[in-house]
Amino acid sequence: MLCFTFGISMQIHAQTITIKDQESLELIEFATLLSLDPNVFATTNSNGQADISAFKDAEKIEIRSLGYKTVVKNYAELKSANFELLLEPFILHLDEVVVSATRWRQTTGNVPSKIVLISPKEIALQNPQTAADMLSLSGKVYIQKSQQGGGSPMIRGFATNRLLYSIDGIRLNNAIFRGGNIQNVINLDPFTLENTEVLFGPGSLIYGSDAIGGVMSFQTLTPQLSLNNSPLITGKAVTRYASANNEKTGHFDVNIGWEKWALLTSMSYWNYDHLRQGSHGPDDYIKPYYVQRQDSIDRVITQDDVLLQIPSAYSQINLMQKVRFKPNENWDFQYSFHFSETSPYGRYDRHNRIKEGTARYAEWNYGPQSWMLNNLTITNSHENALYDQLTLRLAHQAFEESRIDRSLNKDDRSTQVEDVKAYSANLDFVKTIGLRHTVFYGVEYVLNDIHSTGQVLNISTGIETEGPARYPQSTWSSMAVYVSDEFKASDNLTLVGGLRFNQFMLNAEFDTRFYPFPFTTASINNGALTGSIGAVFRPTDNWVIRTNLGTAFRSPNVDDMGKVFDSEPGTVTVPNPDLEAEYAYNVDLGIAKVFNDVVKLDVTGYYTLLQNALVRRAFTLNGQDSIFYDGELSQVQAIQNAAVARVYGVQAGVEVKLPAGFSFTSDLNYQVGEEELDDGTTSPARHAAPMFGVSRLSYSANKLSLQFYAMYQAERLYEDLPLEEQGKTEIYAKDVNGNPYAPAWYTLNLKVMYHLSEDLSASAGIENLTDIRYRPYSSGISAPGRSFIFSVRAKFQ
């Protein structure tokens, strides 16, 4: 072990390439080198270097980095240049290297689905506070928030458990992902992301259940090995402050690499005060009070600053540890540990609810949200009859979340705690057959074990009793096999098709002591067959046409089948064991063209049909359509396969390269969703956001980067709100008739970054320059008012 640790080995001396920016001569990290013959891949480290020994004799090596023009060289040409390469800054890309389509490295020129990337360089300039805020940087993902400690992405009219989250190829979705808004994405640390991708449309072929509207794939930092006999020691430290919520953030990571071993350690901490909203906007968003318990009495306190949203403060810590062992060119072993935990935080939308003219709740908080991941990834590169490369991923995750509520001037505080253990195994293969076929295939097994408890504490007497749990004690499992073929029909045409069969099982045991359910157990054991076929056509190097016809499914999970909760005042959702999977059928067509290396246009249209949709509808429990819940007579509802939903829309983007280092980009998203109701009429789909987009004017020269941008959303009138949203008067503004609606809004923002030296940079920004008071559609908390942001980033290498 000591010999391995200190890099004493018989490894052949590595051939190292160094890649720099052509203008500034800065080293380029995360540049990718890709060859199909031999089938090898490499990424540059923080010193802009990569080992390309495995590329020897390669006739075609594609070298890419986001923000630079792609270069194609052979090994001999790189050798004649002394293995040094300068990349020309360039923003108009038609091809990028991605992993989200198959979990293997490939170019978007071979992927019929639309994929967008968010680079670490963009993250450093924008300084997003959370991973949810980071996703909105794409301009194509809409973010809803019920509280500051949240962020629920909406993609193409779908959200929550109809989207798939993946970290380093591991499925993050678990069996209690709900149809309502979720905040699990904030578990991820933006400082540790090497690459972020969003795949639009069905992804069930590779990822299984839930991947209906899209896949969000997060790749965390890879431990870097030394390319010579000296240890490689690199890292960074970041500190940041934002005025709107008095944010105080710190991050530190360090990489120590030898020739065969590497260690990577990361730590981040965030502290957010109550969020201040803007001063110009609807008064309906102002809640000028908060509840505080004084002398054993709940008192409603009038705020000195009515723009503060109390309670919304919280803090969070993230830890990551990785160990890598690469004994030779054929084997690569990586173990990673991730841990994230928040403080308790208020669910702000529930604190807006009124009963009898005053606050309904004295408390409505989420307890600490924690997530832990242990992941062992083993990759073998060895061309044989079965595969060229295989990857085995073994993962264990632990999720814990809780809900704590107490009505105003009531002594009973209810607490529900959910504990989910998730186990998964993925074995993925890739095999090149001849010159035209690349086959991806694999198997998957997933198991979720759900433990849910409830307690009721009398805060006056201190007596605690058992209370109703949110979920039954359950297990959810999935087994699958898939195959996909990428066929290079010609130099200009690539065809892709595949199939996946999934068997999913759910077993639950219900506690009937608190609610008189007419059943004590329930089980589901069904299969799902999904597939896709698509094509990418390149008439010339300057434009691409892609189309994809795909299916996706979502199996019922424990949240669908087994929970009891109040979705809105006067209703209660109860379990329903008679559920089946829902299926989506999607077609999309995209065209992208670059004109004279100056302008790029990118337009994609799509249509998705969701059948057997799992939706909340009126229900009966023991023959009754209403029951008492939380002291209130409430209409009974349940999740049912009771609807057909349709979503269609257009995603459009333009990029313009202007003179003197300037550039302009703009993205616009228009989507329409409708859902069938019980009486045969239709209602707008809840997660189809109003038209939204972002436009940016950027400037970059040498050490300076500037960006002025606008973010905007169209109006959603009362009559265009989904039926279930029309009753949520506490989160929307009111129109002239007193009905809830979502007003249009826009913000103006400015960001700047300056590299003081090769290893030190400073950035600053002003978000919401005009201090607009606005609330993104369906959100329960207003967005930040004018906010001043300052950050310092230091690297060492």
Coordinates of N, CA, C and O in Angstrom, one line a residue, residues 120 123-128 189-192 221 235-241 247-254 266-270 753 759-763 789-796:
P120 N -18.2 24.6 -15.9 CA -17.6 25.2 -14.7 C -17.3 26.6 -14.9 O -17.4 27.4 -13.9
I123 N -20.4 28.6 -14.4 CA -20.8 28.6 -13.0 C -19.9 29.6 -12.2 O -20.4 30.3 -11.4
A124 N -18.6 29.6 -12.5 CA -17.7 30.6 -11.8 C -18.1 32.0 -12.1 O -18.1 32.8 -11.1
L125 N -18.6 32.3 -13.3 CA -19.0 33.7 -13.6 C -20.3 34.1 -12.9 O -20.5 35.1 -12.3
Q126 N -21.3 33.1 -13.0 CA -22.6 33.4 -12.5 C -22.8 33.3 -11.0 O -23.7 33.9 -10.4
N127 N -22.0 32.5 -10.4 CA -22.1 32.3 -8.9 C -23.5 31.9 -8.4 O -24.0 32.6 -7.6
P128 N -24.0 30.8 -9.0 CA -25.4 30.4 -8.5 C -25.3 29.9 -7.0 O -24.3 29.3 -6.6
D189 N -23.6 19.9 -4.8 CA -22.7 21.1 -4.5 C -22.2 21.6 -5.9 O -21.4 20.9 -6.6
P190 N -22.6 22.8 -6.3 CA -22.1 23.3 -7.6 C -20.6 23.5 -7.7 O -20.1 23.4 -8.8
F191 N -19.9 23.6 -6.6 CA -18.5 23.8 -6.6 C -17.7 22.6 -7.0 O -16.6 22.6 -7.4
T192 N -18.4 21.4 -6.9 CA -17.7 20.1 -7.2 C -18.1 19.5 -8.5 O -17.8 18.4 -8.8
L221 N -16.2 16.2 -9.8 CA -14.8 16.2 -10.1 C -14.2 14.8 -10.0 O -14.5 14.0 -9.1
G235 N -5.9 22.4 -6.2 CA -7.2 22.6 -5.5 C -7.6 24.0 -5.7 O -7.1 24.8 -6.5
K236 N -8.7 24.3 -5.0 CA -9.2 25.7 -5.1 C -10.0 26.0 -3.8 O -10.4 25.1 -3.0
A237 N -10.1 27.3 -3.5 CA -10.8 27.8 -2.4 C -11.7 29.0 -2.9 O -11.2 29.8 -3.7
V238 N -12.9 29.0 -2.4 CA -13.9 30.1 -2.9 C -14.6 30.6 -1.7 O -15.0 29.9 -0.8
T239 N -14.8 31.9 -1.7 CA -15.7 32.5 -0.7 C -16.6 33.5 -1.4 O -16.3 34.1 -2.4
R240 N -17.8 33.6 -0.9 CA -18.8 34.4 -1.6 C -19.8 35.1 -0.6 O -20.1 34.5 0.5
Y241 N -20.3 36.3 -0.9 CA -21.3 37.0 -0.2 C -22.3 37.5 -1.1 O -22.0 38.0 -2.2
E247 N -25.9 36.1 2.3 CA -25.3 34.8 2.1 C -23.8 34.9 2.5 O -23.1 35.8 2.2
K248 N -23.3 33.8 3.2 CA -21.9 33.7 3.6 C -21.6 32.2 3.2 O -22.0 31.3 3.8
T249 N -20.7 32.1 2.2 CA -20.4 30.8 1.6 C -18.9 30.6 1.6 O -18.2 31.5 1.2
G250 N -18.5 29.4 1.9 CA -17.0 29.0 1.7 C -16.9 27.6 1.2 O -17.7 26.7 1.4
H251 N -15.9 27.4 0.3 CA -15.6 26.1 -0.3 C -14.1 25.9 -0.4 O -13.3 26.8 -0.6
F252 N -13.7 24.6 -0.2 CA -12.3 24.2 -0.4 C -12.3 22.8 -0.9 O -13.0 22.0 -0.5
D253 N -11.4 22.6 -1.9 CA -11.1 21.2 -2.4 C -9.7 21.1 -2.7 O -9.0 22.1 -3.0
V254 N -9.2 19.9 -2.5 CA -7.8 19.6 -2.8 C -7.6 18.2 -3.4 O -8.3 17.3 -3.1
S266 N -13.3 17.5 -0.6 CA -14.0 18.8 -0.9 C -14.9 19.0 0.3 O -15.5 18.1 0.9
M267 N -15.1 20.3 0.7 CA -16.0 20.8 1.7 C -16.6 22.1 1.4 O -15.9 23.0 0.9
S268 N -17.9 22.3 1.6 CA -18.6 23.5 1.3 C -19.6 23.8 2.4 O -20.2 22.9 3.0
Y269 N -19.7 25.1 2.7 CA -20.7 25.5 3.7 C -21.4 26.8 3.2 O -20.8 27.7 2.7
W270 N -22.7 26.8 3.4 CA -23.6 27.9 3.0 C -24.4 28.4 4.2 O -24.9 27.5 5.0
M753 N -16.1 39.2 -13.9 CA -15.0 38.4 -13.3 C -13.7 38.9 -13.9 O -13.6 39.1 -15.1
D759 N -3.8 32.3 -10.8 CA -4.4 31.5 -9.7 C -5.4 32.2 -8.9 O -6.0 31.6 -8.0
L760 N -5.6 33.5 -9.1 CA -6.5 34.3 -8.3 C -7.5 35.1 -9.2 O -7.0 35.8 -10.1
S761 N -8.8 35.0 -8.8 CA -9.8 35.8 -9.6 C -10.8 36.3 -8.6 O -11.0 35.8 -7.5
A762 N -11.4 37.4 -9.0 CA -12.4 38.0 -8.2 C -13.6 38.3 -9.1 O -13.5 38.6 -10.3
S763 N -14.8 38.1 -8.6 CA -16.0 38.3 -9.4 C -17.0 39.1 -8.5 O -17.0 39.1 -7.3
I789 N -23.4 40.8 -5.2 CA -22.7 39.6 -5.0 C -21.2 39.8 -5.1 O -20.7 40.5 -6.1
F790 N -20.4 39.3 -4.2 CA -18.9 39.4 -4.3 C -18.3 38.0 -4.0 O -18.8 37.3 -3.1
S791 N -17.3 37.7 -4.8 CA -16.7 36.3 -4.6 C -15.2 36.4 -5.0 O -14.8 37.2 -5.9
V792 N -14.4 35.6 -4.3 CA -13.0 35.5 -4.5 C -12.7 34.0 -4.7 O -13.1 33.2 -3.9
R793 N -11.9 33.7 -5.8 CA -11.6 32.3 -6.1 C -10.1 32.2 -6.2 O -9.5 32.9 -7.0
A794 N -9.5 31.3 -5.5 CA -8.1 31.0 -5.5 C -7.8 29.6 -5.9 O -8.4 28.7 -5.3
K795 N -6.9 29.4 -6.8 CA -6.4 28.0 -7.2 C -5.0 27.8 -6.8 O -4.2 28.8 -6.7
F796 N -4.6 26.6 -6.5 CA -3.2 26.3 -6.3 C -2.9 25.0 -7.1 O -3.7 24.1 -7.2

